[in-house]
C-alpha positions as a printed Julia matrix, in Angstrom:
502×3 Matrix{Float64}:
 -53.97   52.54  -26.35
 -52.1    51.75  -29.56
 -52.47   53.01  -33.15
 -54.33   49.78  -34.06
 -57.32   50.41  -31.83
 -57.91   54.1   -32.41
 -61.28   55.55  -33.43
 -61.9    56.36  -37.12
 -60.1    59.21  -38.82
 -62.04   62.46  -38.93
 -63.13   63.1   -42.54
 -65.91   65.68  -42.13
 -65.4    69.44  -42.14
 -62.79   70.73  -41.98
 -61.14   68.61  -44.65
 -57.59   69.99  -44.52
 -57.18   71.3   -40.97
 -57.29   69.73  -37.55
 -60.17   70.7   -35.29
 -61.52   68.77  -32.29
 -64.94   67.19  -32.63
 -66.31   69.69  -30.12
 -65.42   72.07  -27.29
 -62.82   74.81  -26.87
 -59.34   74.62  -28.39
 -56.47   77.1   -28.61
 -52.64   76.84  -28.74
 -50.92   73.79  -30.25
 -48.7    72.07  -27.66
 -46.16   69.29  -27.6
 -45.77   68.8   -31.35
 -43.61   65.71  -31.78
 -42.88   63.11  -34.48
 -42.31   59.67  -32.99
 -42.44   56.11  -34.39
 -43.97   57.25  -37.68
 -46.75   59.35  -36.11
 -47.18   63.09  -35.8
 -48.56   63.91  -32.35
 -50.49   67.14  -31.9
 -51.39   68.12  -28.34
 -53.39   71.29  -27.8
 -55.05   73.53  -25.23
 -58.48   71.99  -24.69
 -61.51   72.29  -22.44
 -63.01   68.8   -22.08
 -66.17   70.26  -20.55
 -67.38   72.94  -22.95
 -66.8    75.71  -25.5
 -65.41   78.29  -23.05
 -61.74   79.04  -22.39
 -61.65   77.13  -19.09
 -60.57   73.82  -17.5
 -57.51   73.88  -19.73
 -56.01   70.46  -20.37
 -54.08   68.89  -23.22
 -56.14   67.41  -26.04
 -54.45   64.92  -28.36
 -54.54   63.91  -32.02
 -52.25   61.92  -34.3
 -51.6    61.72  -38.03
 -49.42   59.81  -40.45
 -49.51   62.53  -43.12
 -50.39   65.85  -41.4
 -53.67   65.91  -43.3
 -55.89   63.18  -41.85
 -56.07   63.39  -38.06
 -57.33   60.93  -35.46
 -58.53   62.49  -32.22
 -57.85   60.67  -28.93
 -58.89   61.07  -25.33
 -57.38   64.12  -23.6
 -53.75   63.46  -22.68
 -53.04   65.57  -19.56
 -56.02   66.77  -17.51
 -56.26   69.78  -15.26
 -56.85   69.14  -11.54
 -57.75   71.08   -8.4
 -54.22   72.46   -8.16
 -53.59   73.81  -11.67
 -54.69   74.08  -15.26
 -52.4    72.62  -17.91
 -51.15   75.55  -20.0
 -48.93   75.44  -23.09
 -45.69   73.51  -23.36
 -43.72   70.99  -25.43
 -42.83   67.31  -25.76
 -39.45   65.73  -26.46
 -38.35   62.15  -27.07
 -35.82   61.4   -24.32
 -33.26   59.46  -26.34
 -30.5    58.44  -23.95
 -33.0    58.23  -21.06
 -31.57   61.32  -19.37
 -34.69   61.62  -17.2
 -34.78   57.98  -16.11
 -38.45   57.64  -17.03
 -37.84   55.2   -19.89
 -35.0    53.03  -21.12
 -32.3    53.37  -23.74
 -34.23   50.96  -25.96
 -37.68   52.47  -25.27
 -37.27   56.19  -24.54
 -40.04   58.03  -22.75
 -41.86   61.0   -24.18
 -41.45   63.88  -21.74
 -43.8    66.88  -21.61
 -42.82   70.19  -20.04
 -45.85   72.43  -19.49
 -47.02   75.37  -17.42
 -48.96   74.5   -14.28
 -51.19   77.57  -13.98
 -52.88   78.46  -10.7
 -54.39   81.84   -9.72
 -51.47   84.26   -9.31
 -48.81   81.63   -9.91
 -47.3    79.91  -12.95
 -44.46   77.38  -12.89
 -43.11   74.68  -15.19
 -44.11   71.06  -14.56
 -43.32   67.7   -16.13
 -45.27   64.63  -17.23
 -44.04   61.52  -19.0
 -45.41   58.75  -21.21
 -43.97   55.27  -21.74
 -46.63   54.02  -24.19
 -45.88   56.31  -27.11
 -47.76   59.43  -25.99
 -51.27   58.24  -25.06
 -51.16   57.83  -21.26
 -49.3    60.43  -19.21
 -48.09   60.49  -15.6
 -47.48   63.76  -13.8
 -44.06   63.85  -12.14
 -44.21   63.61   -8.34
 -41.48   66.24   -8.01
 -43.42   69.02   -9.8
 -42.84   71.86  -10.34
 -39.43   71.43  -11.95
 -38.86   75.17  -12.47
 -40.52   77.85  -10.34
 -39.55   81.53  -10.34
 -42.34   82.42   -7.93
 -44.03   84.69  -10.49
 -47.5    84.91  -12.0
 -46.72   85.01  -15.75
 -43.81   82.61  -16.32
 -45.05   80.19  -18.97
 -44.99   78.25  -22.27
 -41.79   76.16  -22.13
 -40.38   74.92  -25.44
 -37.6    72.36  -24.92
 -35.03   71.08  -27.41
 -31.74   69.18  -27.36
 -28.68   71.38  -27.96
 -25.61   69.82  -29.56
 -22.52   71.32  -27.96
 -20.1    68.95  -29.7
 -20.13   66.6   -26.7
 -23.02   64.83  -25.03
 -25.3    67.86  -25.43
 -27.93   69.13  -23.03
 -31.55   70.27  -22.9
 -32.51   73.91  -23.39
 -35.84   75.38  -22.31
 -37.15   78.58  -23.91
 -39.94   80.18  -21.84
 -41.33   83.67  -21.24
 -41.99   86.14  -18.48
 -45.04   87.3   -20.41
 -45.73   90.71  -18.87
 -42.02   91.62  -18.83
 -41.65   90.75  -22.54
 -38.66   88.58  -21.8
 -37.59   85.21  -23.17
 -35.66   83.14  -20.62
 -33.22   80.35  -21.53
 -32.58   77.52  -19.05
 -30.37   74.41  -19.21
 -30.85   70.87  -17.88
 -29.09   67.51  -18.12
 -32.09   65.45  -16.95
 -35.22   67.52  -17.79
 -35.95   67.81  -14.05
 -33.36   70.3   -12.73
 -32.94   73.59  -14.57
 -30.45   76.48  -14.33
 -30.74   79.93  -15.93
 -28.54   80.62  -18.95
 -29.6    84.07  -20.22
 -32.52   86.21  -21.35
 -33.65   88.1   -24.45
 -35.78   91.24  -24.5
 -37.75   93.33  -24.22
 -37.08   94.36  -27.81
 -38.97   94.87  -31.07
 -42.76   94.4   -30.96
 -43.94   94.93  -27.36
 -47.59   95.93  -27.8
 -48.82   92.94  -25.78
 -47.65   90.13  -23.54
 -45.13   87.68  -25.0
 -46.19   84.04  -25.25
 -45.43   80.63  -26.82
 -41.74   81.0   -27.79
 -39.88   78.53  -29.98
 -36.29   78.47  -31.24
 -34.55   76.3   -33.85
 -31.71   76.31  -36.41
 -32.24   76.57  -40.19
 -29.77   76.68  -43.06
 -29.92   79.79  -45.27
 -30.8    78.78  -48.85
 -30.05   75.18  -47.88
 -26.36   75.96  -47.18
 -25.25   73.87  -44.18
 -22.26   76.19  -43.78
 -24.61   79.12  -43.12
 -26.94   78.09  -40.29
 -28.94   80.66  -38.35
 -31.26   80.37  -35.35
 -34.87   81.54  -35.54
 -36.65   82.74  -32.4
 -40.46   82.86  -32.5
 -42.42   85.05  -30.09
 -46.21   85.35  -30.1
 -47.72   88.49  -28.63
 -51.22   89.58  -27.74
 -52.27   92.24  -28.51
 -49.77   94.1   -30.69
 -49.8    91.82  -33.74
 -49.23   93.25  -37.22
 -52.91   92.78  -38.16
 -54.3    93.81  -34.77
 -54.82   91.59  -31.75
 -52.78   88.38  -31.75
 -49.68   87.86  -33.9
 -46.36   86.0   -34.07
 -43.0    87.7   -34.56
 -39.74   86.07  -35.61
 -36.1    87.08  -35.18
 -33.14   85.6   -37.06
 -29.9    85.38  -35.12
 -27.29   83.16  -33.51
 -27.32   80.94  -30.41
 -24.07   79.72  -28.82
 -25.71   77.38  -26.33
 -26.08   80.14  -23.75
 -27.18   83.4   -25.38
 -29.34   84.33  -28.38
 -28.2    87.38  -30.35
 -30.28   88.87  -33.17
 -28.46   89.36  -36.48
 -30.09   92.79  -36.69
 -30.7    93.94  -33.1
 -34.12   95.42  -32.4
 -34.41   98.67  -30.43
 -35.01   98.45  -26.7
 -38.42   99.97  -25.86
 -38.82  102.83  -23.45
 -40.74  102.37  -20.22
 -43.54  104.49  -21.67
 -43.82  102.2   -24.69
 -43.92   99.11  -22.45
 -46.78  100.74  -20.54
 -48.96  101.83  -23.45
 -47.82   99.39  -26.16
 -48.46  101.84  -29.0
 -46.38  101.01  -32.08
 -47.21  102.31  -35.54
 -47.85  100.1   -38.55
 -44.68  101.44  -40.18
 -42.65  100.47  -37.12
 -44.18   96.99  -36.91
 -43.39   96.32  -40.59
 -39.68   96.65  -39.82
 -39.86   93.37  -37.95
 -40.31   89.8   -39.12
 -43.78   88.22  -38.92
 -44.79   84.62  -39.42
 -48.1    85.83  -40.81
 -49.53   89.23  -41.78
 -53.12   88.07  -41.33
 -55.21   88.24  -38.15
 -55.62   84.51  -37.5
 -52.27   82.8   -36.97
 -51.11   82.62  -33.36
 -48.97   80.58  -30.96
 -47.28   78.65  -33.77
 -44.65   76.1   -32.69
 -42.68   73.37  -34.45
 -42.35   69.59  -34.22
 -39.63   67.86  -32.24
 -38.24   64.71  -33.84
 -37.86   65.95  -37.44
 -34.63   66.78  -39.25
 -33.53   70.39  -39.64
 -34.65   70.57  -43.27
 -38.09   69.25  -42.27
 -38.83   71.93  -39.65
 -42.65   72.09  -39.57
 -44.94   74.54  -37.79
 -48.61   74.47  -36.83
 -50.41   77.47  -35.31
 -53.8    78.23  -33.79
 -56.02   79.74  -36.49
 -57.84   82.4   -34.48
 -57.43   85.74  -32.7
 -58.03   86.58  -29.05
 -60.07   89.62  -30.18
 -63.03   87.37  -31.01
 -62.01   83.74  -30.42
 -64.7    83.11  -27.82
 -67.45   84.39  -30.11
 -66.96   82.24  -33.25
 -69.13   80.43  -34.18
 -71.72   82.84  -32.89
 -74.39   80.36  -31.76
 -74.48   78.3   -28.56
 -73.91   74.9   -30.18
 -71.31   72.43  -28.97
 -69.32   72.76  -32.18
 -65.58   73.12  -31.93
 -64.1    76.58  -31.59
 -61.67   77.33  -34.45
 -59.01   75.04  -35.93
 -55.27   74.75  -36.48
 -53.48   76.18  -39.51
 -52.17   73.99  -42.25
 -48.81   72.45  -41.3
 -46.06   74.6   -42.79
 -42.51   73.59  -43.75
 -40.06   76.36  -42.79
 -36.85   77.49  -44.44
 -34.62   80.56  -44.56
 -33.87   82.41  -47.79
 -31.9    85.49  -48.72
 -33.93   88.13  -50.55
 -32.83   90.57  -53.28
 -31.5    93.0   -50.65
 -29.47   90.31  -48.91
 -31.81   90.11  -45.92
 -32.58   86.65  -44.5
 -36.32   85.91  -44.44
 -38.48   83.04  -43.32
 -40.29   81.04  -46.0
 -43.31   78.78  -45.44
 -44.87   76.08  -47.61
 -47.94   73.96  -46.8
 -47.01   70.34  -46.15
 -49.85   68.8   -48.16
 -49.49   66.87  -51.39
 -52.16   67.27  -54.07
 -52.24   65.84  -57.55
 -50.92   68.16  -60.25
 -53.93   70.06  -61.63
 -54.84   71.15  -65.12
 -53.54   74.73  -65.34
 -55.56   77.3   -67.26
 -53.29   79.46  -69.39
 -55.12   82.79  -69.55
 -52.45   84.54  -71.61
 -53.25   88.24  -71.51
 -56.1    88.94  -69.1
 -57.59   92.26  -70.16
 -59.45   94.78  -68.04
 -63.13   93.94  -67.77
 -62.57   90.23  -68.47
 -62.61   87.75  -65.62
 -61.95   84.12  -64.87
 -64.97   82.77  -62.97
 -65.0    79.33  -61.34
 -67.06   77.36  -58.87
 -65.62   74.72  -56.56
 -66.25   72.78  -53.37
 -65.75   74.12  -49.86
 -62.13   72.86  -49.63
 -59.84   74.09  -52.41
 -56.39   75.24  -53.38
 -56.12   78.1   -55.88
 -52.92   79.14  -57.65
 -52.58   82.36  -59.62
 -49.49   83.69  -61.38
 -49.05   86.64  -63.76
 -46.97   89.68  -64.61
 -48.29   93.21  -64.45
 -48.66   94.73  -67.87
 -50.58   98.0   -67.83
 -52.85   96.75  -65.02
 -52.93   98.81  -61.86
 -54.01   95.88  -59.71
 -55.44   92.38  -59.78
 -58.37   91.17  -57.67
 -59.69   87.79  -56.69
 -63.22   87.89  -55.28
 -64.42   84.91  -53.23
 -68.15   84.58  -52.65
 -70.72   87.14  -53.69
 -72.13   90.45  -52.52
 -75.56   88.86  -52.34
 -74.37   86.59  -49.52
 -73.22   89.47  -47.34
 -70.07   90.6   -49.1
 -67.21   88.97  -50.95
 -63.75   88.36  -49.58
 -61.3    90.27  -51.78
 -57.61   89.57  -52.34
 -55.97   92.48  -54.13
 -52.41   93.16  -55.25
 -51.5    96.74  -56.07
 -48.75   97.27  -58.64
 -47.55  100.75  -57.74
 -47.7   100.2   -54.0
 -46.14   96.7   -54.11
 -48.58   95.39  -51.54
 -51.01   92.52  -51.23
 -54.24   93.11  -49.33
 -56.99   90.94  -47.88
 -60.43   92.42  -47.17
 -63.04   90.37  -45.35
 -66.66   91.24  -44.55
 -68.36   90.62  -41.24
 -71.57   88.92  -42.38
 -72.82   86.93  -39.42
 -69.65   87.63  -37.44
 -69.1    89.46  -34.13
 -67.97   93.07  -33.69
 -64.32   93.58  -34.5
 -64.21   90.84  -37.12
 -64.43   92.96  -40.27
 -60.91   93.9   -41.32
 -58.49   94.8   -44.05
 -54.9    93.63  -43.68
 -51.93   93.84  -46.02
 -48.29   92.9   -46.46
 -45.43   94.59  -48.33
 -43.95   92.75  -51.3
 -40.35   92.63  -52.51
 -41.36   91.65  -56.06
 -44.36   93.85  -56.65
 -44.32   93.42  -60.45
 -45.11   89.7   -60.14
 -48.31   87.99  -59.0
 -47.67   84.64  -57.33
 -50.45   83.41  -55.06
 -51.24   80.07  -53.49
 -54.55   80.16  -51.61
 -56.05   77.43  -49.43
 -59.71   77.65  -48.4
 -61.45   75.18  -46.09
 -64.93   75.17  -44.51
 -64.44   74.79  -40.75
 -68.17   74.59  -40.03
 -71.42   75.98  -41.44
 -70.55   79.54  -40.4
 -66.8    79.92  -40.77
 -64.19   79.07  -43.41
 -60.45   79.62  -43.36
 -58.23   81.28  -45.93
 -54.43   80.94  -46.03
 -52.63   82.99  -48.68
 -48.98   82.29  -49.53
 -47.39   84.97  -51.73
 -43.86   85.47  -53.09
 -43.17   81.74  -52.84
 -44.18   81.64  -49.2
 -42.18   84.65  -48.01
 -45.4    86.55  -47.3
 -48.36   84.79  -45.67
 -51.81   86.07  -44.69
 -54.21   83.84  -42.74
 -57.79   84.82  -41.97
 -61.04   83.28  -40.88
 -63.79   84.31  -43.27
 -67.59   84.0   -43.3
 -68.64   80.76  -44.95
 -70.07   81.36  -48.42
 -70.38   79.67  -51.78
 -66.98   78.98  -53.29
 -67.32   81.19  -56.35
 -64.08   82.76  -57.53
 -63.69   85.7   -59.92
 -60.2    86.84  -60.99
 -59.98   90.18  -62.76
 -57.44   92.75  -63.93
 -58.06   96.39  -62.97
 -56.84   99.34  -65.04
 -55.2    97.39  -67.87
 -53.83   93.99  -68.88
 -52.12   91.2   -66.98
 -49.5    89.24  -68.91
 -48.65   85.53  -68.82
 -51.62   84.88  -66.56
 -52.13   81.32  -65.34
 -54.54   79.85  -62.78
 -55.69   76.53  -61.43
 -58.22   75.35  -58.82
 -57.92   71.98  -57.07
 -60.8    70.64  -55.0
 -60.1    68.54  -51.93
 -62.33   65.45  -51.92
 -62.44   62.14  -50.07
């Protein structure tokens, strides 16, 4: 199969996010940019809407917005399901599966059988559409039951370089680093953990270098670890650590405390303790995020699964063959230094929209409100300074439809909060989540809303120029927005709403 004979691009709901036409989907896998195409592989059940028969689905895009879905790439068999993993372009033909002129795409994934997980390999010589499982599988087997989710990258050691695999012993809360010269034979380098958030099993690691504030003389490594449960918003979540990697060992810039055996057993960590750590997202619905191979360092781009294991199998709530959930917007990553000198991760959606007409609201007084209606796929931007106002609220939807979603920023507490109702949703869905702000006197929101299906929409909130992000599934409702000041005036208020149409 080639890009010229692919089926039509999906243009129905959702408009801005990838979702398969039907059936179960969870973690993104094998993100790779190759020959002008972004390839997204993902955990997929070809046979239904349950979390079963896990294989790799496949979609491609030229712009990270419009996706074409293809036949499943790597199918489960009688021996194993195809769990999460990664894809690399084997420039130099180190594996021998391709040629120097036409390098193979090589996938490393977890072959998961009852009571046993090991790392296996498949390769493609047609650009990522048809895959062959390696006859010598598994390529890395520790003989354990929870060793999974390999992320592979090429490490530049100043010479020819070598491949590094980052994988987890999930129950042990350990990240393991292995090295290979040919992608088929692996040796252990070191391990990281347990440390920091340990309230659930560790999954789906990723690691990559980023320059701080764009300074190529100050490059740090970022280690991502997803955990379930134990996330900052309850249930699933993804933690990040900034540090250094010398080709063998990762060391956190600010070491996290080693948990006690009792903590590893019961996993109880307070909200205050969890907020000391770095989080990709403070909302409940951003999990297993990984980044694309094949892009430059300043184009590091992440996509995550937009759901939570607390209720993923129950949304939508009917028995239709609709797809389960969707992926997040693609997010460009960077590192920045905040006012206190701490290095933080910043995220920006990688979607281009035409510059909108901005409404200059001037001084928004208490009791007044900006009210707008829009389609079911929009971007909203709000900026202001706190005058005498105690807080600012954006209400999405209406109480008459089962309760509005409320975004609220509190001036005194320097926090941003997201409240969502549970109209038509399963038990455990209703929630209120929040994030601390470093610049609590400023309001700077970028909000993306997209209807995933008739029952569920998504909301992604980027605050403080992308240094704080909250992602949440919300009950589908009319896109009515009401922005209001509470307890006084907002100053220099500006807002715009852009509708996504095609």
